[in-house]
mmCIF file with all atom_site columns, C-alpha atoms in Angstrom:
data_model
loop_
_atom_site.group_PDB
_atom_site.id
_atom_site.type_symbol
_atom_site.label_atom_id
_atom_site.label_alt_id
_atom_site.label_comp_id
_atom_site.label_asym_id
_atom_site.label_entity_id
_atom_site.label_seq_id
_atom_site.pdbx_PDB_ins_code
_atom_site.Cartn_x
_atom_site.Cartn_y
_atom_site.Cartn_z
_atom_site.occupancy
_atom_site.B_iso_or_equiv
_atom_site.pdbx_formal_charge
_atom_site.auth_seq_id
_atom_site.auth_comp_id
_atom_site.auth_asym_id
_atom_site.auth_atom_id
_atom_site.pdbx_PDB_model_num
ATOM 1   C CA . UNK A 1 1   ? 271.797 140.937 -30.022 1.00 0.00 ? 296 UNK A CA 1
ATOM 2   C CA . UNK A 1 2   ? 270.706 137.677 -28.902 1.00 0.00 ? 297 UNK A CA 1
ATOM 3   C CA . UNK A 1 3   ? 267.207 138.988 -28.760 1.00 0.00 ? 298 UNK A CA 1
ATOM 4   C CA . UNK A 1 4   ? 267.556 140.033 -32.516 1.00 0.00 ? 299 UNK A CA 1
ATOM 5   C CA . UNK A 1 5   ? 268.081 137.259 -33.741 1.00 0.00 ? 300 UNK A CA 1
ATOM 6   C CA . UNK A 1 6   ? 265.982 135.380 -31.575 1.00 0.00 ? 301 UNK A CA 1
ATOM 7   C CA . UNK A 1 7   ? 262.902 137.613 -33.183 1.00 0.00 ? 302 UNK A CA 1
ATOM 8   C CA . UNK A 1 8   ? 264.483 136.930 -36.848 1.00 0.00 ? 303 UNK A CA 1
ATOM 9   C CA . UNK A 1 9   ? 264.481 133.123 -36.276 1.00 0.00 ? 304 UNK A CA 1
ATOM 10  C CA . UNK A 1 10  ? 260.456 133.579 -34.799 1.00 0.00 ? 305 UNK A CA 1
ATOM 11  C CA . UNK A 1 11  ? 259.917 135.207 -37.779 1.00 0.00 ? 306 UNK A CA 1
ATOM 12  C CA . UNK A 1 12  ? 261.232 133.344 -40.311 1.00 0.00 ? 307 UNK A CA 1
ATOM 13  C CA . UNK A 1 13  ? 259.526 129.945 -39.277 1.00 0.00 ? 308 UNK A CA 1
ATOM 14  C CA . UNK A 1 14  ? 256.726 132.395 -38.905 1.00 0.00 ? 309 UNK A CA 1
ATOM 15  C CA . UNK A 1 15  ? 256.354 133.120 -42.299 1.00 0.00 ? 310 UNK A CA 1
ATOM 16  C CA . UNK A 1 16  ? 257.369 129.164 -43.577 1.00 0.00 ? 311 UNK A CA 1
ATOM 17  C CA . UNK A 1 17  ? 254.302 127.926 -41.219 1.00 0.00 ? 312 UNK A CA 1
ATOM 18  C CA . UNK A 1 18  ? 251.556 130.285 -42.728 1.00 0.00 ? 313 UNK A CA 1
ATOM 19  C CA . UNK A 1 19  ? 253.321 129.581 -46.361 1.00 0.00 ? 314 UNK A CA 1
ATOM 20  C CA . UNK A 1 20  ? 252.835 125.765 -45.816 1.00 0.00 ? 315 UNK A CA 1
ATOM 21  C CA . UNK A 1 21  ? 249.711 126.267 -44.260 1.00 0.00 ? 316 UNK A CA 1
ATOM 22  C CA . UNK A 1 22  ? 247.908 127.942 -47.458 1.00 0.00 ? 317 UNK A CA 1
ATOM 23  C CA . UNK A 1 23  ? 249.622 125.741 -49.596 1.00 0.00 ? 318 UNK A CA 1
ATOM 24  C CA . UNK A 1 24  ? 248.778 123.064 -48.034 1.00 0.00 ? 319 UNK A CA 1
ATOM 25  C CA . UNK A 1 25  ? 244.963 124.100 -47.896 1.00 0.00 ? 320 UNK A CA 1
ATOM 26  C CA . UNK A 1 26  ? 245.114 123.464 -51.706 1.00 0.00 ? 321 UNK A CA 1
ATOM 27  C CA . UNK A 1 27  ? 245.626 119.939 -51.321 1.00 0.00 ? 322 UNK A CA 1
ATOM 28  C CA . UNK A 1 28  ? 243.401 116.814 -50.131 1.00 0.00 ? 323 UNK A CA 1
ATOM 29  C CA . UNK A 1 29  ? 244.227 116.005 -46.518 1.00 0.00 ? 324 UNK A CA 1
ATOM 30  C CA . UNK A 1 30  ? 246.400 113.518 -46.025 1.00 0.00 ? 325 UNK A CA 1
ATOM 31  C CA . UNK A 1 31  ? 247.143 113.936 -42.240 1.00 0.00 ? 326 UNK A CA 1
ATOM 32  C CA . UNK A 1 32  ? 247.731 110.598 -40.727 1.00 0.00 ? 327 UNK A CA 1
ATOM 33  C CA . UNK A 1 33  ? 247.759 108.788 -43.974 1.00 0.00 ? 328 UNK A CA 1
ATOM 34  C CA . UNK A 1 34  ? 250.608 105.423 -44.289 1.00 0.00 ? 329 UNK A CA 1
ATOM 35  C CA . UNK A 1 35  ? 251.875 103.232 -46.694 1.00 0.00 ? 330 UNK A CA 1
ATOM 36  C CA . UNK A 1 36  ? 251.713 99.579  -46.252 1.00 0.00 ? 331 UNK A CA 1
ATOM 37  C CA . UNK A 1 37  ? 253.577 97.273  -48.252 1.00 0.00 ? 332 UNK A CA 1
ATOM 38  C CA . UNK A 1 38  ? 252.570 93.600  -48.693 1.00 0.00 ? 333 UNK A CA 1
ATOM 39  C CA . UNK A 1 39  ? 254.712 91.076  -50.097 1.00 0.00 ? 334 UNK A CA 1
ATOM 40  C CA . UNK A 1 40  ? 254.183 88.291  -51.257 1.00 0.00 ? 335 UNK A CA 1
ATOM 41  C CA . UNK A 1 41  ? 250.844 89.126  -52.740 1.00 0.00 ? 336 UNK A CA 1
ATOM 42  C CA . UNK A 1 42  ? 248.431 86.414  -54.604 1.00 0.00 ? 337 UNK A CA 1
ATOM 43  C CA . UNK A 1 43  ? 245.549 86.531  -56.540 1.00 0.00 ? 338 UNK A CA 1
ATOM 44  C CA . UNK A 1 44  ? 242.765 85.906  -54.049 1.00 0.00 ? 339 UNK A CA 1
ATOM 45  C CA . UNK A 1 45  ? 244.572 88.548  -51.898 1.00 0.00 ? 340 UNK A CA 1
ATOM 46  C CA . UNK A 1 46  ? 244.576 90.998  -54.672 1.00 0.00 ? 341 UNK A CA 1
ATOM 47  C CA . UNK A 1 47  ? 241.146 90.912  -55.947 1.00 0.00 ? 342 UNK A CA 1
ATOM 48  C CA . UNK A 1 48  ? 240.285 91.396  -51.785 1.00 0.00 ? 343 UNK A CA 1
ATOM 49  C CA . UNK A 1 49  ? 242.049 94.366  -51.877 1.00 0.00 ? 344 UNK A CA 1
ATOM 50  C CA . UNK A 1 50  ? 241.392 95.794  -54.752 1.00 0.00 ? 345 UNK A CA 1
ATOM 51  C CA . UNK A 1 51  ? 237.546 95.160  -53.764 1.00 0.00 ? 346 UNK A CA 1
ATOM 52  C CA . UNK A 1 52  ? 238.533 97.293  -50.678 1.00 0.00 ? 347 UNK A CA 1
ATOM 53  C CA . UNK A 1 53  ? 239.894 99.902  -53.071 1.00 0.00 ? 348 UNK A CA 1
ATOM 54  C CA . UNK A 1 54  ? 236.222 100.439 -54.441 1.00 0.00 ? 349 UNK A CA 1
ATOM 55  C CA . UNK A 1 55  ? 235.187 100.836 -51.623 1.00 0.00 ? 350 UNK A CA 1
ATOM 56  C CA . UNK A 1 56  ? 237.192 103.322 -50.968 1.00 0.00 ? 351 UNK A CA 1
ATOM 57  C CA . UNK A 1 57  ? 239.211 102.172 -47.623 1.00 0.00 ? 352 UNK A CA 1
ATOM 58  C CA . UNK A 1 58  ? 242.490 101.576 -49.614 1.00 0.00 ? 353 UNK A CA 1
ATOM 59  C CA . UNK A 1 59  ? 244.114 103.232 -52.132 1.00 0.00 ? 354 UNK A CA 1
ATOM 60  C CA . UNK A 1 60  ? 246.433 100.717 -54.551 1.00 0.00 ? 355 UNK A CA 1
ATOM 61  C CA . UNK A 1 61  ? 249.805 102.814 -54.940 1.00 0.00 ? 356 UNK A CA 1
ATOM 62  C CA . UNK A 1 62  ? 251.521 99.391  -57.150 1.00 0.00 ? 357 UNK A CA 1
ATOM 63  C CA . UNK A 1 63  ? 250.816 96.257  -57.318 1.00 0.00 ? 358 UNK A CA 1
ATOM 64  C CA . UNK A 1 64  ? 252.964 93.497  -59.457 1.00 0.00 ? 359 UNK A CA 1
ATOM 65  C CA . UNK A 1 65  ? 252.606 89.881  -59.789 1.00 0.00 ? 360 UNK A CA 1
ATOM 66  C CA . UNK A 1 66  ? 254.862 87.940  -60.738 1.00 0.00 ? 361 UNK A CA 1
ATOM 67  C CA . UNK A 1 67  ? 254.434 84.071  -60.132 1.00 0.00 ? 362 UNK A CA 1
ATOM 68  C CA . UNK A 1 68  ? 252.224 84.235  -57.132 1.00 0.00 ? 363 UNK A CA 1
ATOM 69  C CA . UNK A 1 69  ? 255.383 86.355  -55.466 1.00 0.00 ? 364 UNK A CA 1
ATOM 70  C CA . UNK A 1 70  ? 254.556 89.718  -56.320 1.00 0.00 ? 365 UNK A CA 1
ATOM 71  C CA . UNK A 1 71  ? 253.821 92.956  -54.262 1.00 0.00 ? 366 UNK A CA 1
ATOM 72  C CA . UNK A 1 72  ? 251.655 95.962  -53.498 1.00 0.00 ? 367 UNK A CA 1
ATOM 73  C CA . UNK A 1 73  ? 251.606 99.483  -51.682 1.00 0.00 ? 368 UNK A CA 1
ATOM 74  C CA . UNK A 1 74  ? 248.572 100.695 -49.939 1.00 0.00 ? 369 UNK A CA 1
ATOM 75  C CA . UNK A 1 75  ? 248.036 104.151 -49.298 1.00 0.00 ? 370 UNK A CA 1
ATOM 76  C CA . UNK A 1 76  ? 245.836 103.951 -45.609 1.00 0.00 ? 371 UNK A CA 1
ATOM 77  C CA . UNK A 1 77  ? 243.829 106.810 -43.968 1.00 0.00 ? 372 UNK A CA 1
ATOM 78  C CA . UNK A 1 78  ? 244.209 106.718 -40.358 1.00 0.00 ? 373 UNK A CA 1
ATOM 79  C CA . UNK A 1 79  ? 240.598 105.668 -39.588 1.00 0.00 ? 374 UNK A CA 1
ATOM 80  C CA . UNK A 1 80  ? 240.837 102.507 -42.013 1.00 0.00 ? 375 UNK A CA 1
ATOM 81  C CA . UNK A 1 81  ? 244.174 101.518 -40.672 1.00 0.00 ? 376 UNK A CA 1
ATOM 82  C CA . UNK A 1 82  ? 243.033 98.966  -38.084 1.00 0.00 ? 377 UNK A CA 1
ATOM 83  C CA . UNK A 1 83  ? 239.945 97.388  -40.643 1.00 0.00 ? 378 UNK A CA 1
ATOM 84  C CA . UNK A 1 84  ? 243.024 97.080  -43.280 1.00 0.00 ? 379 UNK A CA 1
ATOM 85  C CA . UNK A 1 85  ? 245.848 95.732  -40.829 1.00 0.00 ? 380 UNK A CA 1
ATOM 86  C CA . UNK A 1 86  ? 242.856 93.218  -39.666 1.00 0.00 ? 381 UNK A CA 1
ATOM 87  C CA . UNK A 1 87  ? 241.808 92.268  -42.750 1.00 0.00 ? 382 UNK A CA 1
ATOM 88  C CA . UNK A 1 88  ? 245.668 91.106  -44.089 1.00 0.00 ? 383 UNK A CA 1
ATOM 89  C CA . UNK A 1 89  ? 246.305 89.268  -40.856 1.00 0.00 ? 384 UNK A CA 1
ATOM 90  C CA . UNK A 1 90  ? 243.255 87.526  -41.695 1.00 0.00 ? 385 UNK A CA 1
ATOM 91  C CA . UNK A 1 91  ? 244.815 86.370  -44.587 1.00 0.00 ? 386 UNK A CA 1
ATOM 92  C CA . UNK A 1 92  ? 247.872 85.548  -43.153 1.00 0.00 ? 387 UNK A CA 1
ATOM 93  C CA . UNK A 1 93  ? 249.589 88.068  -45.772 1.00 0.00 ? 388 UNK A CA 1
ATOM 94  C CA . UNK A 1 94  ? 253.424 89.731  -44.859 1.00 0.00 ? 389 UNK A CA 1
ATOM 95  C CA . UNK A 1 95  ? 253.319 93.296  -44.699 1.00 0.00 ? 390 UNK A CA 1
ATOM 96  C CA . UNK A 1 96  ? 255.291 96.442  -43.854 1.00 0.00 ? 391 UNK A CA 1
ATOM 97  C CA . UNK A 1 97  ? 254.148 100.316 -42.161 1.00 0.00 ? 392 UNK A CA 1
ATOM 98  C CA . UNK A 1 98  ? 255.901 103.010 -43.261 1.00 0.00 ? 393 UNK A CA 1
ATOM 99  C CA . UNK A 1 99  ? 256.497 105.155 -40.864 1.00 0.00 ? 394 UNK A CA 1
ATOM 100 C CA . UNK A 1 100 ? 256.133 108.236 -42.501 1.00 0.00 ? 395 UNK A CA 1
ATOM 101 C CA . UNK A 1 101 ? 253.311 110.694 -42.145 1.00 0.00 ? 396 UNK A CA 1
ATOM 102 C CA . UNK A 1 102 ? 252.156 110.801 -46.198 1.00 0.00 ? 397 UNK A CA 1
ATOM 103 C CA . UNK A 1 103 ? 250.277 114.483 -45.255 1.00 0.00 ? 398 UNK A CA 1
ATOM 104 C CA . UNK A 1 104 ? 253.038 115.342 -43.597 1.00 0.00 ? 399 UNK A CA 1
ATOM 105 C CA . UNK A 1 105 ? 255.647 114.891 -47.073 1.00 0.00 ? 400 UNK A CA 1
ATOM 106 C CA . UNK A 1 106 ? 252.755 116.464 -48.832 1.00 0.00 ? 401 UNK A CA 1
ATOM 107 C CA . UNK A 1 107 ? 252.766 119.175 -47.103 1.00 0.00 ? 402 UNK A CA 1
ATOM 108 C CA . UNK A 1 108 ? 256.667 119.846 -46.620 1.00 0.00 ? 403 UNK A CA 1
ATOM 109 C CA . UNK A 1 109 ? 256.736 119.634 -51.001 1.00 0.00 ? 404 UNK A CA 1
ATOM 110 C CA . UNK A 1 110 ? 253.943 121.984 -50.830 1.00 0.00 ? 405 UNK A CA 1
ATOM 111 C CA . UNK A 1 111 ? 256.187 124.769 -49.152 1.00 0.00 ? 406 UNK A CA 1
ATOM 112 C CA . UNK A 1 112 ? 259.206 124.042 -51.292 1.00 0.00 ? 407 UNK A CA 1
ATOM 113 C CA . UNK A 1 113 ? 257.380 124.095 -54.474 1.00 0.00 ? 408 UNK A CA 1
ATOM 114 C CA . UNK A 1 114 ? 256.435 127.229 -53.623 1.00 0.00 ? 409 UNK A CA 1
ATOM 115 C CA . UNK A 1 115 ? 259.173 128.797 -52.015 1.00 0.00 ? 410 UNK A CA 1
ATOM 116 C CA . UNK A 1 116 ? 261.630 127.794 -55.300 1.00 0.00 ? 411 UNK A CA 1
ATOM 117 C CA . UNK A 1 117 ? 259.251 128.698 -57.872 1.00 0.00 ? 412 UNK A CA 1
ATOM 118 C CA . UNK A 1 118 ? 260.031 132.408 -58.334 1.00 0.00 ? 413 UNK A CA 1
ATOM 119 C CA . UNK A 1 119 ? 263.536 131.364 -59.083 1.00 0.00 ? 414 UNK A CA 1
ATOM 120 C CA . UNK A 1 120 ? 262.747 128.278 -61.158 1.00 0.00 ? 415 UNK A CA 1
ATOM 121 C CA . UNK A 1 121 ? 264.144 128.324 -64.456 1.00 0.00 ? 416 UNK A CA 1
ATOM 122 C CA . UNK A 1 122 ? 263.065 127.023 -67.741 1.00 0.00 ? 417 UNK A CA 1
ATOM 123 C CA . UNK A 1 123 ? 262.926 123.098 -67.753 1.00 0.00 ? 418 UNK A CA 1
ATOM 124 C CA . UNK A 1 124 ? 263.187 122.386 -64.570 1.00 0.00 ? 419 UNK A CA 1
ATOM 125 C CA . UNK A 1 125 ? 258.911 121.777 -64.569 1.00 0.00 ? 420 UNK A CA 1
ATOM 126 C CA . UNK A 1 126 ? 259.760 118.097 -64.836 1.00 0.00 ? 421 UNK A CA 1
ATOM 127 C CA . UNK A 1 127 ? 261.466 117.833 -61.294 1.00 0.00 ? 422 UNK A CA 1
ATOM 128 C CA . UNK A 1 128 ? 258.513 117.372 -59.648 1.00 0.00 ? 423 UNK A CA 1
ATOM 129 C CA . UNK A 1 129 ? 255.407 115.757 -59.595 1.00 0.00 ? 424 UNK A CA 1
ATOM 130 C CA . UNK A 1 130 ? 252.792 118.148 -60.670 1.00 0.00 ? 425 UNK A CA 1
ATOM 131 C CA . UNK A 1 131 ? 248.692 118.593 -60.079 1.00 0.00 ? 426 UNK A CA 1
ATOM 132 C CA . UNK A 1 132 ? 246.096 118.815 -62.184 1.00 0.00 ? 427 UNK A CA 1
ATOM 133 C CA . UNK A 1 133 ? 245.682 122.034 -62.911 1.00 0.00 ? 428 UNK A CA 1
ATOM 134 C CA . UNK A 1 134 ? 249.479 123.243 -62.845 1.00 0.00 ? 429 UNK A CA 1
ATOM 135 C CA . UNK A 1 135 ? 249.436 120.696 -65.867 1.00 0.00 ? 430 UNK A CA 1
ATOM 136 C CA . UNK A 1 136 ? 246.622 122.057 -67.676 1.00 0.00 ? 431 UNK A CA 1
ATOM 137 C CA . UNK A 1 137 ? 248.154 125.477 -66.527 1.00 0.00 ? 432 UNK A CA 1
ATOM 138 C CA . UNK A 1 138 ? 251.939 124.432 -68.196 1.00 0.00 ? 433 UNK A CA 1
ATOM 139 C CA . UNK A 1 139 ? 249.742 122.973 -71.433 1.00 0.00 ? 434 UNK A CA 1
ATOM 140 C CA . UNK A 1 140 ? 248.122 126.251 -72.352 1.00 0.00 ? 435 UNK A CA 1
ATOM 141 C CA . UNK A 1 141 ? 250.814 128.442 -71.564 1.00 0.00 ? 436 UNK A CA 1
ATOM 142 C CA . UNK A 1 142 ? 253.563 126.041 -74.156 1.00 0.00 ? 437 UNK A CA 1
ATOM 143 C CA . UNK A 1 143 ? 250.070 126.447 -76.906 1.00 0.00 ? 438 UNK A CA 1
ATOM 144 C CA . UNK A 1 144 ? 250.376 130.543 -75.936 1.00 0.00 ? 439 UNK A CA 1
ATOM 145 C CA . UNK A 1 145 ? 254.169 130.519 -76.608 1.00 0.00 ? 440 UNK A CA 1
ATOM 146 C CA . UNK A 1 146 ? 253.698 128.872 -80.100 1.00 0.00 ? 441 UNK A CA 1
ATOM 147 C CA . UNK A 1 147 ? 250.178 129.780 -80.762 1.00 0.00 ? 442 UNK A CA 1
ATOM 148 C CA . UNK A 1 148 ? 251.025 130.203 -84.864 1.00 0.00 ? 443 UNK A CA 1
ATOM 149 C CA . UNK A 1 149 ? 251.818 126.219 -84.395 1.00 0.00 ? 444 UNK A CA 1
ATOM 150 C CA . UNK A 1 150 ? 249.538 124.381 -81.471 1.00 0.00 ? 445 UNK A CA 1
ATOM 151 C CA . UNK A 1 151 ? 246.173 125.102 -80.304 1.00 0.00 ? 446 UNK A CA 1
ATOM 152 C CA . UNK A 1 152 ? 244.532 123.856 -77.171 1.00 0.00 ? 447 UNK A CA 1
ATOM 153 C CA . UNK A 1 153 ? 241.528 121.434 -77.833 1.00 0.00 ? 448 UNK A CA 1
ATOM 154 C CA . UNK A 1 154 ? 239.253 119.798 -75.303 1.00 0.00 ? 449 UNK A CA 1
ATOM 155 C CA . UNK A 1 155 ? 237.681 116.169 -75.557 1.00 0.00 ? 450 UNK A CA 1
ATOM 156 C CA . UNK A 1 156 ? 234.771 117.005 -73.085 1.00 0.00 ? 451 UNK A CA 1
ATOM 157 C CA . UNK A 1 157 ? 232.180 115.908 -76.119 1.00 0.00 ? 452 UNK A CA 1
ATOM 158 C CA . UNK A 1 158 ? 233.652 112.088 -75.938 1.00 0.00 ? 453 UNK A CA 1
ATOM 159 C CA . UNK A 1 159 ? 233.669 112.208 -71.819 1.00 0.00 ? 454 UNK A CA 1
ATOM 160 C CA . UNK A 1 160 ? 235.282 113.384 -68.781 1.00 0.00 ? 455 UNK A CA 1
ATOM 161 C CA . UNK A 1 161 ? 237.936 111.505 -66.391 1.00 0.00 ? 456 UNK A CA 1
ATOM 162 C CA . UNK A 1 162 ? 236.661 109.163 -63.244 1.00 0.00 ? 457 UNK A CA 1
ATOM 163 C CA . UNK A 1 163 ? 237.091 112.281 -61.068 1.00 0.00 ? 458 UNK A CA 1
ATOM 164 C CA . UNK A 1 164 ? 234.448 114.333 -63.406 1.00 0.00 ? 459 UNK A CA 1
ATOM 165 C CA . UNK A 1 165 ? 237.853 116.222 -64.744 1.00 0.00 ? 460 UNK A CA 1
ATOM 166 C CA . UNK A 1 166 ? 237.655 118.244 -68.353 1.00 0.00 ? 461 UNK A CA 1
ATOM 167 C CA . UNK A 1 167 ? 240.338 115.948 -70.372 1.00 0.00 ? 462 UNK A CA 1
ATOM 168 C CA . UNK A 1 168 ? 242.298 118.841 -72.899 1.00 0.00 ? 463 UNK A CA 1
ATOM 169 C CA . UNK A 1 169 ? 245.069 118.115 -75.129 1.00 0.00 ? 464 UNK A CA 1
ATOM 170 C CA . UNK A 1 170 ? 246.930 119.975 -77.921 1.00 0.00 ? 465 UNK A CA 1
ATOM 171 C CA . UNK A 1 171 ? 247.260 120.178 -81.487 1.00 0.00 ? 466 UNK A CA 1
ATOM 172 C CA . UNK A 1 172 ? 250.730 120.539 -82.736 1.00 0.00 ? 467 UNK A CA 1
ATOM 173 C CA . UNK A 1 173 ? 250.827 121.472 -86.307 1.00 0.00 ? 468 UNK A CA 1
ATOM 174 C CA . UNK A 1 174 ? 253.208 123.318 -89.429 1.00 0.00 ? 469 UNK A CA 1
ATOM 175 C CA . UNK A 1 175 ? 250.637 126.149 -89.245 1.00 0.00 ? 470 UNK A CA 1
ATOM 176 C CA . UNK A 1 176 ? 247.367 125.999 -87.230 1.00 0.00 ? 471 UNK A CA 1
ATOM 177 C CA . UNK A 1 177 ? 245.458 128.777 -89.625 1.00 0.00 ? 472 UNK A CA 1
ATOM 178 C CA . UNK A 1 178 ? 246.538 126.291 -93.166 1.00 0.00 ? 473 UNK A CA 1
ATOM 179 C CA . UNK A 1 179 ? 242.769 125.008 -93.515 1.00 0.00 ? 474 UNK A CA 1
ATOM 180 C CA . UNK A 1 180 ? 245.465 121.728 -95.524 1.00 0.00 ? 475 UNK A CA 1
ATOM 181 C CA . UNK A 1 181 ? 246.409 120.936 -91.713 1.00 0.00 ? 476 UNK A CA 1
ATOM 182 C CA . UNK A 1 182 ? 243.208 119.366 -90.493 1.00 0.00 ? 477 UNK A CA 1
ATOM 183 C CA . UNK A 1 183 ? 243.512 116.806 -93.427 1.00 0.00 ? 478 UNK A CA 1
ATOM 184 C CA . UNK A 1 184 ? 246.884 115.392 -92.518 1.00 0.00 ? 479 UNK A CA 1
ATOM 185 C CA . UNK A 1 185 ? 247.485 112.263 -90.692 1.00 0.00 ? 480 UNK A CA 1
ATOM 186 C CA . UNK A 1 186 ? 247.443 112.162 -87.384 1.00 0.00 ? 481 UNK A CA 1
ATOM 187 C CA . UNK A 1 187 ? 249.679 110.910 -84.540 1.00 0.00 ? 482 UNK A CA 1
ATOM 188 C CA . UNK A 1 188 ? 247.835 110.629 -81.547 1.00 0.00 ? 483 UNK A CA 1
ATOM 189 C CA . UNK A 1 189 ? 249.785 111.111 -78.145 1.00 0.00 ? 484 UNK A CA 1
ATOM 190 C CA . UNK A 1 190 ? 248.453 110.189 -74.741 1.00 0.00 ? 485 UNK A CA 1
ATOM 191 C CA . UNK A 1 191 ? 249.317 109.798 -70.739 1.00 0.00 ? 486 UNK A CA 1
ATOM 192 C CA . UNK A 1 192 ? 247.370 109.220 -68.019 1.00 0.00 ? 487 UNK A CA 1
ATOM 193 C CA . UNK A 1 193 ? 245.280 106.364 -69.138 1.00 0.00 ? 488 UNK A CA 1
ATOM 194 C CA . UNK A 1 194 ? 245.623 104.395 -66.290 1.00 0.00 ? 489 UNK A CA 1
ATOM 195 C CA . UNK A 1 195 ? 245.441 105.693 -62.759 1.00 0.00 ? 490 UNK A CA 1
ATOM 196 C CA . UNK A 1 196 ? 248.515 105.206 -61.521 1.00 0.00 ? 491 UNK A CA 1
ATOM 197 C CA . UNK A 1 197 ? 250.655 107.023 -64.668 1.00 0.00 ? 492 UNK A CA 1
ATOM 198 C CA . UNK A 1 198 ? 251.545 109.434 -62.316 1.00 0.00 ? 493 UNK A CA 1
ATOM 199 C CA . UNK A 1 199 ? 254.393 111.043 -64.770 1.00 0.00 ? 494 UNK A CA 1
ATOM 200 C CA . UNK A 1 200 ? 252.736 110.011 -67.804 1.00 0.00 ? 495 UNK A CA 1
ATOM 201 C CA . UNK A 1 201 ? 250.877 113.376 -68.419 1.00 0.00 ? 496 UNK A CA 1
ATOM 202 C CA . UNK A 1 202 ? 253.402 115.926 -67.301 1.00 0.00 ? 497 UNK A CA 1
ATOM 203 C CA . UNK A 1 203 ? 256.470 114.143 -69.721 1.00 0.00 ? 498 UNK A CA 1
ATOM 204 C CA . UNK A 1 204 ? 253.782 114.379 -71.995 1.00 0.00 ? 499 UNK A CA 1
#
């Protein structure tokens, strides 16, 4: 009996490991990646960062200032972390490590994304954070279900996003096949314009 179950138990984290494994494959390694959060943060000590940001060593999560007193979160890849820790003791700036392992929590919302979305029901695509694609992938299926009403339309012609991305959207209209439709006011909709509207374009 023992045995049994012993096997059942193997098999079971078995299965979860090569589940979060291929999931996992589909997103950008983040093994080894920390936050750091530095408070108070100043001006000179923000443009130095965010100068380290283009460079691409750091990756600003936040940053707000307020009076000189503000704050910021770093997102650090294990081989920057000493250059970056260096660089804000040079400074003499405050900070904080996280201690969590950001591929790590990647990784474990990975599996459970995919383990619950058989049995997800209808609505429930706005309790979690979402990639690209699924969002592109939730946009043309809501156009498919009301496809007498909304049509997908794509905005390559006026340019694509930093990251080379195609930028869609959708029309939302009374009836998409009324040739009156395309002469009514519009009210234009959009998330995402900055880089770090993370929910912006899946409420949207």
């Amino acid at each position: 009996m023992t045995s049994k179950s012993t096997l059942l138990t193997f098999g079971v984290i078995l299965v979860l490991k090569i589940v979060q494994e291929c999931h996992s494959a589909k997103l950008p390694k983040y093994s080894g990646f920390q936050v750091l959060t530095v408070s108070p943060v100043w001006q000179e000590l923000a443009t130095h960062l965010t100068l380290l940001e283009s460079k691409g060593e750091v990756d600003i999560m936040s940053l707000n200032l307020v009076s000189g007193n503000g704050a910021m979160q770093l997102l650090v890849g294990p081989n920057n972390l000493p250059s970056v820790i260096a660089t804000l003791e040079s400074f003499k700036a405050q900070f904080t490590i996280g201690k969590e392992d950001i591929g790590e929590i990647l990784s474990k919302q990975a599996t459970e994304k995919f383990l619950k979305a058989e049995s997800d029901e209808e609505g429930s695509f706005h309790d979690d954070y979402h990639s690209y694609e699924e969002m592109l992938e939730r946009l043309e299926s809501l156009a498919n279900s009301h496809s007498d009403k909304s049509q997908i339309i794509s905005l390559t012609d006026h340019g694509l996003t930093h990251e080379k991305r195609e930028i869609k959207g959708i029309r939302i209209t009374h009836d998409i096949t009324d040739p009156a439709s395309s002469d009514k006011p519009l009210i234009w909709l959009d998330g995402g314009i900055h880089a770090r509207e993370w929910i912006s374009p899946a409420t949207m």
